[in-house]
């Protein structure tokens, strides 16, 4: 009994009945002690630390894939440049090349049109008209920007879908322009 009174004098209203660091007030409710707060803080810091590691790992993966895609596109550009290195100038900014399967525009500042050899004159004119329309509308610039967006947002399938649909629409639009500008029906 005297032991109980001495405890109340040291900590009036507290009774360390559970031995776990929780104290009970005179009304029977538990109060949080400093050791409980430290336990909660360490648990929260472990959770925050795990989250930070997850975000950091995700950022490294994103950056790694982004850089790989950019590197891949640079390699494709260099390989294509090597293919057309031996192209022969037809006129103006139009070149014929034996190493390419399809015509295309290459370049941003001074774009060049590359067409395959062995096209008859009528095919050449329609294809050149198609490619010149790409240049007039700055499709080569928009394709580059869209490609960069795909590299940055590589994880989003809708960005890729939008990219491929944009390319398809550009091609169909240029085809439609050439068909409307043609003096005769060239669909075949």
Short mmCIF file of N, CA and C in Angstrom, two decimals, residues 5-159:
data_model
loop_
_atom_site.label_atom_id
_atom_site.label_comp_id
_atom_site.label_asym_id
_atom_site.label_seq_id
_atom_site.Cartn_x
_atom_site.Cartn_y
_atom_site.Cartn_z
N UNK A 5 1.30 4.32 -2.93
CA UNK A 5 1.26 5.75 -2.66
C UNK A 5 2.52 6.45 -3.15
N UNK A 6 3.67 5.82 -2.99
CA UNK A 6 4.92 6.44 -3.46
C UNK A 6 4.93 6.56 -4.98
N UNK A 7 4.34 5.57 -5.72
CA UNK A 7 4.24 5.66 -7.18
C UNK A 7 3.34 6.81 -7.59
N UNK A 8 2.24 6.98 -6.91
CA UNK A 8 1.33 8.06 -7.24
C UNK A 8 1.95 9.41 -6.96
N UNK A 9 2.82 9.50 -5.95
CA UNK A 9 3.48 10.76 -5.66
C UNK A 9 4.49 11.10 -6.75
N UNK A 10 5.19 10.06 -7.27
CA UNK A 10 6.15 10.32 -8.36
C UNK A 10 5.43 10.68 -9.64
N UNK A 11 4.40 9.94 -10.00
CA UNK A 11 3.62 10.15 -11.22
C UNK A 11 2.15 10.15 -10.83
N UNK A 12 1.63 11.22 -10.38
CA UNK A 12 0.23 11.19 -9.95
C UNK A 12 -0.69 10.91 -11.13
N UNK A 13 -1.60 9.98 -10.96
CA UNK A 13 -2.58 9.63 -11.98
C UNK A 13 -2.07 8.58 -12.95
N UNK A 14 -0.83 8.16 -12.85
CA UNK A 14 -0.30 7.15 -13.77
C UNK A 14 -0.07 5.86 -13.02
N UNK A 15 -0.25 4.80 -13.75
CA UNK A 15 0.04 3.49 -13.20
C UNK A 15 0.58 2.64 -14.33
N UNK A 16 1.80 2.27 -14.32
CA UNK A 16 2.41 1.47 -15.38
C UNK A 16 1.99 0.03 -15.19
N UNK A 17 0.76 -0.25 -15.48
CA UNK A 17 0.23 -1.58 -15.21
C UNK A 17 0.58 -2.58 -16.29
N UNK A 18 0.82 -2.12 -17.56
CA UNK A 18 1.04 -3.09 -18.64
C UNK A 18 2.52 -3.38 -18.87
N UNK A 19 3.41 -2.54 -18.41
CA UNK A 19 4.84 -2.80 -18.59
C UNK A 19 5.30 -2.61 -20.02
N UNK A 20 4.48 -2.09 -20.90
CA UNK A 20 4.80 -1.95 -22.32
C UNK A 20 5.04 -0.50 -22.71
N UNK A 21 5.11 0.37 -21.79
CA UNK A 21 5.35 1.76 -22.12
C UNK A 21 4.07 2.56 -22.20
N UNK A 22 2.92 1.95 -21.99
CA UNK A 22 1.67 2.70 -21.98
C UNK A 22 1.32 2.99 -20.54
N UNK A 23 0.89 4.17 -20.27
CA UNK A 23 0.49 4.51 -18.92
C UNK A 23 -1.02 4.70 -18.91
N UNK A 24 -1.59 4.43 -17.79
CA UNK A 24 -3.03 4.56 -17.67
C UNK A 24 -3.35 5.69 -16.71
N UNK A 25 -4.19 6.58 -17.13
CA UNK A 25 -4.60 7.69 -16.28
C UNK A 25 -5.59 7.19 -15.25
N UNK A 26 -5.93 8.06 -14.35
CA UNK A 26 -6.86 7.69 -13.28
C UNK A 26 -8.21 7.29 -13.85
N UNK A 27 -8.56 7.81 -15.06
CA UNK A 27 -9.86 7.47 -15.64
C UNK A 27 -9.82 6.15 -16.40
N UNK A 28 -8.67 5.48 -16.48
CA UNK A 28 -8.57 4.18 -17.12
C UNK A 28 -8.22 4.23 -18.59
N UNK A 29 -8.11 5.42 -19.19
CA UNK A 29 -7.74 5.55 -20.60
C UNK A 29 -6.22 5.46 -20.74
N UNK A 30 -5.78 4.92 -21.87
CA UNK A 30 -4.34 4.83 -22.05
C UNK A 30 -3.82 6.12 -22.64
N UNK A 31 -2.60 6.47 -22.30
CA UNK A 31 -1.94 7.64 -22.84
C UNK A 31 -0.72 7.16 -23.60
N UNK A 32 -0.38 7.88 -24.66
CA UNK A 32 0.77 7.51 -25.47
C UNK A 32 2.02 8.08 -24.83
N UNK A 33 3.04 7.25 -24.74
CA UNK A 33 4.31 7.70 -24.18
C UNK A 33 5.29 7.97 -25.30
N UNK A 34 6.44 8.47 -24.96
CA UNK A 34 7.47 8.81 -25.94
C UNK A 34 7.95 7.58 -26.70
N UNK A 35 8.00 6.44 -26.04
CA UNK A 35 8.45 5.23 -26.74
C UNK A 35 7.45 4.79 -27.80
N UNK A 36 6.15 5.02 -27.56
CA UNK A 36 5.14 4.70 -28.57
C UNK A 36 5.26 5.61 -29.77
N UNK A 37 5.51 6.88 -29.53
CA UNK A 37 5.66 7.85 -30.62
C UNK A 37 6.87 7.47 -31.47
N UNK A 38 7.95 7.07 -30.83
CA UNK A 38 9.15 6.65 -31.58
C UNK A 38 8.87 5.44 -32.45
N UNK A 39 8.06 4.50 -31.96
CA UNK A 39 7.71 3.31 -32.74
C UNK A 39 6.89 3.71 -33.96
N UNK A 40 5.92 4.60 -33.77
CA UNK A 40 5.09 5.07 -34.89
C UNK A 40 5.95 5.82 -35.90
N UNK A 41 6.82 6.71 -35.40
CA UNK A 41 7.70 7.48 -36.30
C UNK A 41 8.62 6.57 -37.10
N UNK A 42 9.18 5.55 -36.48
CA UNK A 42 10.08 4.66 -37.21
C UNK A 42 9.31 3.87 -38.26
N UNK A 43 8.08 3.48 -37.96
CA UNK A 43 7.26 2.76 -38.94
C UNK A 43 6.93 3.66 -40.13
N UNK A 44 6.56 4.91 -39.83
CA UNK A 44 6.27 5.86 -40.91
C UNK A 44 7.50 6.15 -41.75
N UNK A 45 8.65 6.28 -41.11
CA UNK A 45 9.87 6.56 -41.87
C UNK A 45 10.27 5.37 -42.73
N UNK A 46 10.01 4.14 -42.26
CA UNK A 46 10.28 2.95 -43.09
C UNK A 46 9.36 2.95 -44.30
N UNK A 47 8.11 3.32 -44.12
CA UNK A 47 7.15 3.37 -45.23
C UNK A 47 7.56 4.44 -46.23
N UNK A 48 7.93 5.61 -45.73
CA UNK A 48 8.36 6.70 -46.60
C UNK A 48 9.64 6.30 -47.33
N UNK A 49 10.54 5.65 -46.62
CA UNK A 49 11.80 5.21 -47.23
C UNK A 49 11.54 4.19 -48.34
N UNK A 50 10.64 3.24 -48.11
CA UNK A 50 10.30 2.25 -49.14
C UNK A 50 9.65 2.93 -50.35
N UNK A 51 8.79 3.89 -50.08
CA UNK A 51 8.15 4.63 -51.17
C UNK A 51 9.19 5.41 -51.97
N UNK A 52 10.11 6.06 -51.29
CA UNK A 52 11.17 6.81 -51.98
C UNK A 52 12.04 5.89 -52.84
N UNK A 53 12.36 4.71 -52.32
CA UNK A 53 13.13 3.74 -53.13
C UNK A 53 12.35 3.32 -54.36
N UNK A 54 11.04 3.11 -54.19
CA UNK A 54 10.20 2.71 -55.32
C UNK A 54 10.16 3.80 -56.38
N UNK A 55 9.97 5.05 -55.95
CA UNK A 55 9.92 6.17 -56.88
C UNK A 55 11.27 6.36 -57.56
N UNK A 56 12.34 6.24 -56.82
CA UNK A 56 13.68 6.41 -57.39
C UNK A 56 13.97 5.31 -58.41
N UNK A 57 13.62 4.08 -58.09
CA UNK A 57 13.82 2.97 -59.04
C UNK A 57 12.97 3.19 -60.29
N UNK A 58 11.73 3.62 -60.09
CA UNK A 58 10.86 3.92 -61.23
C UNK A 58 11.44 5.02 -62.12
N UNK A 59 12.01 6.04 -61.50
CA UNK A 59 12.61 7.13 -62.27
C UNK A 59 13.81 6.64 -63.08
N UNK A 60 14.62 5.77 -62.48
CA UNK A 60 15.77 5.22 -63.20
C UNK A 60 15.32 4.34 -64.37
N UNK A 61 14.28 3.55 -64.16
CA UNK A 61 13.76 2.70 -65.24
C UNK A 61 13.22 3.58 -66.36
N UNK A 62 12.41 4.60 -65.99
CA UNK A 62 11.86 5.51 -67.00
C UNK A 62 12.97 6.16 -67.82
N UNK A 63 13.96 6.71 -67.13
CA UNK A 63 15.06 7.40 -67.81
C UNK A 63 15.85 6.43 -68.68
N UNK A 64 16.10 5.22 -68.17
CA UNK A 64 16.85 4.23 -68.95
C UNK A 64 16.14 3.86 -70.25
N UNK A 65 14.85 3.57 -70.17
CA UNK A 65 14.09 3.22 -71.37
C UNK A 65 14.00 4.41 -72.32
N UNK A 66 13.80 5.59 -71.76
CA UNK A 66 13.73 6.81 -72.57
C UNK A 66 15.04 6.99 -73.37
N UNK A 67 16.17 6.87 -72.69
CA UNK A 67 17.46 7.02 -73.36
C UNK A 67 17.70 5.92 -74.38
N UNK A 68 17.28 4.68 -74.08
CA UNK A 68 17.42 3.59 -75.04
C UNK A 68 16.62 3.84 -76.31
N UNK A 69 15.40 4.35 -76.16
CA UNK A 69 14.57 4.65 -77.33
C UNK A 69 15.18 5.77 -78.16
N UNK A 70 15.70 6.79 -77.51
CA UNK A 70 16.36 7.88 -78.24
C UNK A 70 17.59 7.35 -78.96
N UNK A 71 18.38 6.53 -78.27
CA UNK A 71 19.57 5.94 -78.89
C UNK A 71 19.19 5.08 -80.09
N UNK A 72 18.13 4.28 -79.95
CA UNK A 72 17.66 3.42 -81.04
C UNK A 72 17.28 4.27 -82.26
N UNK A 73 16.58 5.36 -82.05
CA UNK A 73 16.18 6.22 -83.16
C UNK A 73 17.38 6.92 -83.79
N UNK A 74 18.36 7.30 -82.99
CA UNK A 74 19.58 7.90 -83.55
C UNK A 74 20.32 6.86 -84.40
N UNK A 75 20.39 5.63 -83.93
CA UNK A 75 21.05 4.56 -84.71
C UNK A 75 20.32 4.34 -86.03
N UNK A 76 18.98 4.29 -85.98
CA UNK A 76 18.21 4.12 -87.23
C UNK A 76 18.46 5.28 -88.19
N UNK A 77 18.55 6.50 -87.66
CA UNK A 77 18.82 7.66 -88.50
C UNK A 77 20.19 7.54 -89.16
N UNK A 78 21.20 7.15 -88.39
CA UNK A 78 22.56 7.01 -88.93
C UNK A 78 22.60 5.91 -89.99
N UNK A 79 21.94 4.79 -89.74
CA UNK A 79 21.91 3.70 -90.72
C UNK A 79 21.20 4.13 -92.01
N UNK A 80 20.13 4.89 -91.87
CA UNK A 80 19.42 5.38 -93.05
C UNK A 80 20.29 6.38 -93.82
N UNK A 81 21.00 7.23 -93.09
CA UNK A 81 21.92 8.17 -93.75
C UNK A 81 22.99 7.42 -94.54
N UNK A 82 23.47 6.30 -94.00
CA UNK A 82 24.47 5.50 -94.71
C UNK A 82 23.87 4.87 -95.96
N UNK A 83 22.61 4.45 -95.88
CA UNK A 83 21.95 3.85 -97.04
C UNK A 83 21.83 4.84 -98.19
N UNK A 84 21.55 6.09 -97.88
CA UNK A 84 21.31 7.08 -98.93
C UNK A 84 22.57 7.89 -99.27
N UNK A 85 23.68 7.49 -98.72
CA UNK A 85 24.94 8.19 -98.96
C UNK A 85 25.30 8.21 -100.44
N UNK A 86 24.98 7.16 -101.15
CA UNK A 86 25.32 7.06 -102.57
C UNK A 86 24.16 7.46 -103.49
N UNK A 87 23.18 8.15 -102.94
CA UNK A 87 22.03 8.59 -103.75
C UNK A 87 22.49 9.58 -104.81
N UNK A 88 21.78 9.54 -105.94
CA UNK A 88 22.10 10.41 -107.07
C UNK A 88 21.03 11.50 -107.15
N UNK A 89 21.50 12.72 -107.30
CA UNK A 89 20.57 13.85 -107.36
C UNK A 89 19.81 13.83 -108.68
N UNK A 90 18.49 13.85 -108.59
CA UNK A 90 17.64 13.90 -109.76
C UNK A 90 17.43 15.36 -110.18
N UNK A 91 16.99 16.18 -109.24
CA UNK A 91 16.84 17.63 -109.42
C UNK A 91 16.51 18.25 -108.07
N UNK A 92 16.78 19.51 -107.93
CA UNK A 92 16.49 20.26 -106.69
C UNK A 92 16.91 19.45 -105.44
N UNK A 93 15.92 19.15 -104.60
CA UNK A 93 16.20 18.40 -103.37
C UNK A 93 15.71 16.95 -103.48
N UNK A 94 15.67 16.42 -104.70
CA UNK A 94 15.14 15.07 -104.95
C UNK A 94 16.29 14.16 -105.37
N UNK A 95 16.39 13.02 -104.69
CA UNK A 95 17.48 12.08 -104.92
C UNK A 95 16.92 10.69 -105.18
N UNK A 96 17.58 9.97 -106.08
CA UNK A 96 17.24 8.57 -106.35
C UNK A 96 18.26 7.69 -105.66
N UNK A 97 17.76 6.61 -105.10
CA UNK A 97 18.63 5.72 -104.35
C UNK A 97 18.22 4.27 -104.60
N UNK A 98 19.22 3.41 -104.71
CA UNK A 98 18.97 2.00 -104.99
C UNK A 98 18.71 1.20 -103.72
N UNK A 99 19.12 1.70 -102.58
CA UNK A 99 19.08 0.94 -101.33
C UNK A 99 17.83 1.13 -100.49
N UNK A 100 16.82 1.78 -101.02
CA UNK A 100 15.62 2.04 -100.21
C UNK A 100 14.40 1.40 -100.87
N UNK A 101 13.51 0.83 -100.07
CA UNK A 101 12.31 0.20 -100.64
C UNK A 101 11.17 1.18 -100.91
N UNK A 102 11.10 2.26 -100.14
CA UNK A 102 10.01 3.22 -100.29
C UNK A 102 10.55 4.64 -100.26
N UNK A 103 9.82 5.58 -100.85
CA UNK A 103 10.25 6.98 -100.81
C UNK A 103 10.03 7.58 -99.42
N UNK A 104 10.82 8.59 -99.10
CA UNK A 104 10.66 9.28 -97.82
C UNK A 104 11.34 10.65 -97.87
N UNK A 105 11.03 11.47 -96.87
CA UNK A 105 11.66 12.78 -96.69
C UNK A 105 12.60 12.66 -95.51
N UNK A 106 13.81 13.23 -95.67
CA UNK A 106 14.77 13.19 -94.56
C UNK A 106 15.36 14.58 -94.38
N UNK A 107 15.35 15.04 -93.14
CA UNK A 107 15.92 16.34 -92.81
C UNK A 107 14.88 17.28 -92.26
N UNK A 108 15.37 18.25 -91.48
CA UNK A 108 14.47 19.24 -90.88
C UNK A 108 14.72 20.61 -91.49
N UNK A 109 15.95 21.07 -91.48
CA UNK A 109 16.28 22.40 -91.98
C UNK A 109 16.19 22.46 -93.49
N UNK A 110 16.85 21.52 -94.17
CA UNK A 110 16.75 21.44 -95.63
C UNK A 110 16.38 20.00 -96.00
N UNK A 111 15.09 19.71 -95.94
CA UNK A 111 14.64 18.33 -96.19
C UNK A 111 14.90 17.88 -97.63
N UNK A 112 15.26 16.63 -97.76
CA UNK A 112 15.51 16.02 -99.07
C UNK A 112 14.52 14.88 -99.27
N UNK A 113 14.13 14.72 -100.54
CA UNK A 113 13.23 13.63 -100.91
C UNK A 113 14.07 12.52 -101.52
N UNK A 114 13.91 11.32 -101.02
CA UNK A 114 14.60 10.15 -101.55
C UNK A 114 13.56 9.20 -102.14
N UNK A 115 13.80 8.82 -103.40
CA UNK A 115 12.88 7.89 -104.07
C UNK A 115 13.70 6.71 -104.60
N UNK A 116 13.08 5.54 -104.71
CA UNK A 116 13.80 4.39 -105.25
C UNK A 116 14.03 4.55 -106.77
N UNK A 117 15.05 3.88 -107.26
CA UNK A 117 15.29 3.83 -108.71
C UNK A 117 14.19 3.03 -109.39
N UNK A 118 14.20 3.07 -110.68
CA UNK A 118 13.34 2.27 -111.55
C UNK A 118 11.85 2.59 -111.41
N UNK A 119 11.53 3.84 -111.15
CA UNK A 119 10.14 4.27 -111.19
C UNK A 119 9.92 4.93 -112.54
N UNK A 120 8.76 4.65 -113.15
CA UNK A 120 8.50 5.35 -114.41
C UNK A 120 8.20 6.82 -114.13
N UNK A 121 8.20 7.61 -115.16
CA UNK A 121 8.10 9.06 -115.00
C UNK A 121 6.80 9.50 -114.32
N UNK A 122 5.69 8.85 -114.67
CA UNK A 122 4.40 9.20 -114.07
C UNK A 122 4.40 8.88 -112.57
N UNK A 123 4.90 7.69 -112.20
CA UNK A 123 4.99 7.31 -110.78
C UNK A 123 5.87 8.30 -110.02
N UNK A 124 6.98 8.66 -110.63
CA UNK A 124 7.91 9.60 -110.01
C UNK A 124 7.21 10.92 -109.67
N UNK A 125 6.47 11.45 -110.63
CA UNK A 125 5.82 12.74 -110.41
C UNK A 125 4.79 12.68 -109.29
N UNK A 126 4.01 11.61 -109.24
CA UNK A 126 3.01 11.49 -108.18
C UNK A 126 3.67 11.29 -106.82
N UNK A 127 4.71 10.48 -106.78
CA UNK A 127 5.41 10.25 -105.51
C UNK A 127 6.10 11.53 -105.05
N UNK A 128 6.72 12.23 -105.96
CA UNK A 128 7.39 13.49 -105.61
C UNK A 128 6.37 14.52 -105.12
N UNK A 129 5.20 14.56 -105.77
CA UNK A 129 4.14 15.47 -105.31
C UNK A 129 3.69 15.11 -103.89
N UNK A 130 3.59 13.83 -103.62
CA UNK A 130 3.21 13.35 -102.28
C UNK A 130 4.25 13.80 -101.25
N UNK A 131 5.52 13.58 -101.55
CA UNK A 131 6.60 13.93 -100.61
C UNK A 131 6.75 15.45 -100.47
N UNK A 132 6.55 16.19 -101.55
CA UNK A 132 6.62 17.65 -101.45
C UNK A 132 5.50 18.19 -100.56
N UNK A 133 4.35 17.54 -100.60
CA UNK A 133 3.25 17.97 -99.74
C UNK A 133 3.59 17.72 -98.27
N UNK A 134 4.29 16.61 -97.99
CA UNK A 134 4.77 16.37 -96.62
C UNK A 134 5.65 17.54 -96.17
N UNK A 135 6.56 17.96 -97.06
CA UNK A 135 7.48 19.05 -96.71
C UNK A 135 6.72 20.36 -96.51
N UNK A 136 5.78 20.64 -97.39
CA UNK A 136 5.02 21.88 -97.30
C UNK A 136 4.26 21.98 -95.97
N UNK A 137 3.73 20.85 -95.52
CA UNK A 137 2.97 20.84 -94.26
C UNK A 137 3.86 20.65 -93.03
N UNK A 138 5.16 20.52 -93.24
CA UNK A 138 6.12 20.31 -92.13
C UNK A 138 5.85 19.01 -91.38
N UNK A 139 5.41 17.98 -92.11
CA UNK A 139 5.16 16.68 -91.48
C UNK A 139 6.44 16.09 -90.89
N UNK A 140 7.58 16.36 -91.51
CA UNK A 140 8.84 15.83 -90.99
C UNK A 140 9.14 16.39 -89.60
N UNK A 141 8.80 17.63 -89.35
CA UNK A 141 9.01 18.25 -88.03
C UNK A 141 8.05 17.64 -87.02
N UNK A 142 6.79 17.51 -87.41
CA UNK A 142 5.80 16.93 -86.49
C UNK A 142 6.10 15.47 -86.18
N UNK A 143 6.61 14.74 -87.16
CA UNK A 143 6.97 13.34 -86.91
C UNK A 143 8.12 13.25 -85.91
N UNK A 144 9.09 14.14 -86.03
CA UNK A 144 10.20 14.15 -85.08
C UNK A 144 9.70 14.47 -83.67
N UNK A 145 8.86 15.49 -83.55
CA UNK A 145 8.32 15.85 -82.23
C UNK A 145 7.48 14.71 -81.65
N UNK A 146 6.69 14.07 -82.48
CA UNK A 146 5.87 12.95 -82.01
C UNK A 146 6.75 11.77 -81.59
N UNK A 147 7.83 11.55 -82.30
CA UNK A 147 8.76 10.49 -81.94
C UNK A 147 9.39 10.78 -80.58
N UNK A 148 9.77 12.03 -80.35
CA UNK A 148 10.32 12.41 -79.04
C UNK A 148 9.30 12.23 -77.93
N UNK A 149 8.04 12.55 -78.21
CA UNK A 149 6.99 12.33 -77.22
C UNK A 149 6.84 10.85 -76.90
N UNK A 150 6.96 10.00 -77.91
CA UNK A 150 6.90 8.56 -77.68
C UNK A 150 8.07 8.09 -76.82
N UNK A 151 9.23 8.68 -77.02
CA UNK A 151 10.39 8.30 -76.20
C UNK A 151 10.20 8.72 -74.75
N UNK A 152 9.62 9.88 -74.52
CA UNK A 152 9.42 10.38 -73.16
C UNK A 152 8.26 9.65 -72.47
N UNK A 153 7.17 9.44 -73.20
CA UNK A 153 5.98 8.79 -72.63
C UNK A 153 5.86 7.36 -73.13
N UNK A 154 6.97 6.64 -73.16
CA UNK A 154 7.02 5.27 -73.70
C UNK A 154 6.10 4.32 -72.97
N UNK A 155 5.76 4.59 -71.74
CA UNK A 155 4.95 3.70 -70.92
C UNK A 155 3.46 3.82 -71.20
N UNK A 156 3.06 4.83 -71.97
CA UNK A 156 1.65 5.09 -72.22
C UNK A 156 1.25 4.55 -73.60
N UNK A 157 0.44 3.50 -73.65
CA UNK A 157 0.07 2.92 -74.94
C UNK A 157 -0.73 3.87 -75.83
N UNK A 158 -1.43 4.83 -75.22
CA UNK A 158 -2.21 5.77 -76.01
C UNK A 158 -1.33 6.75 -76.78
N UNK A 159 -0.16 7.04 -76.24
CA UNK A 159 0.79 7.89 -76.96
C UNK A 159 1.28 7.17 -78.22
#
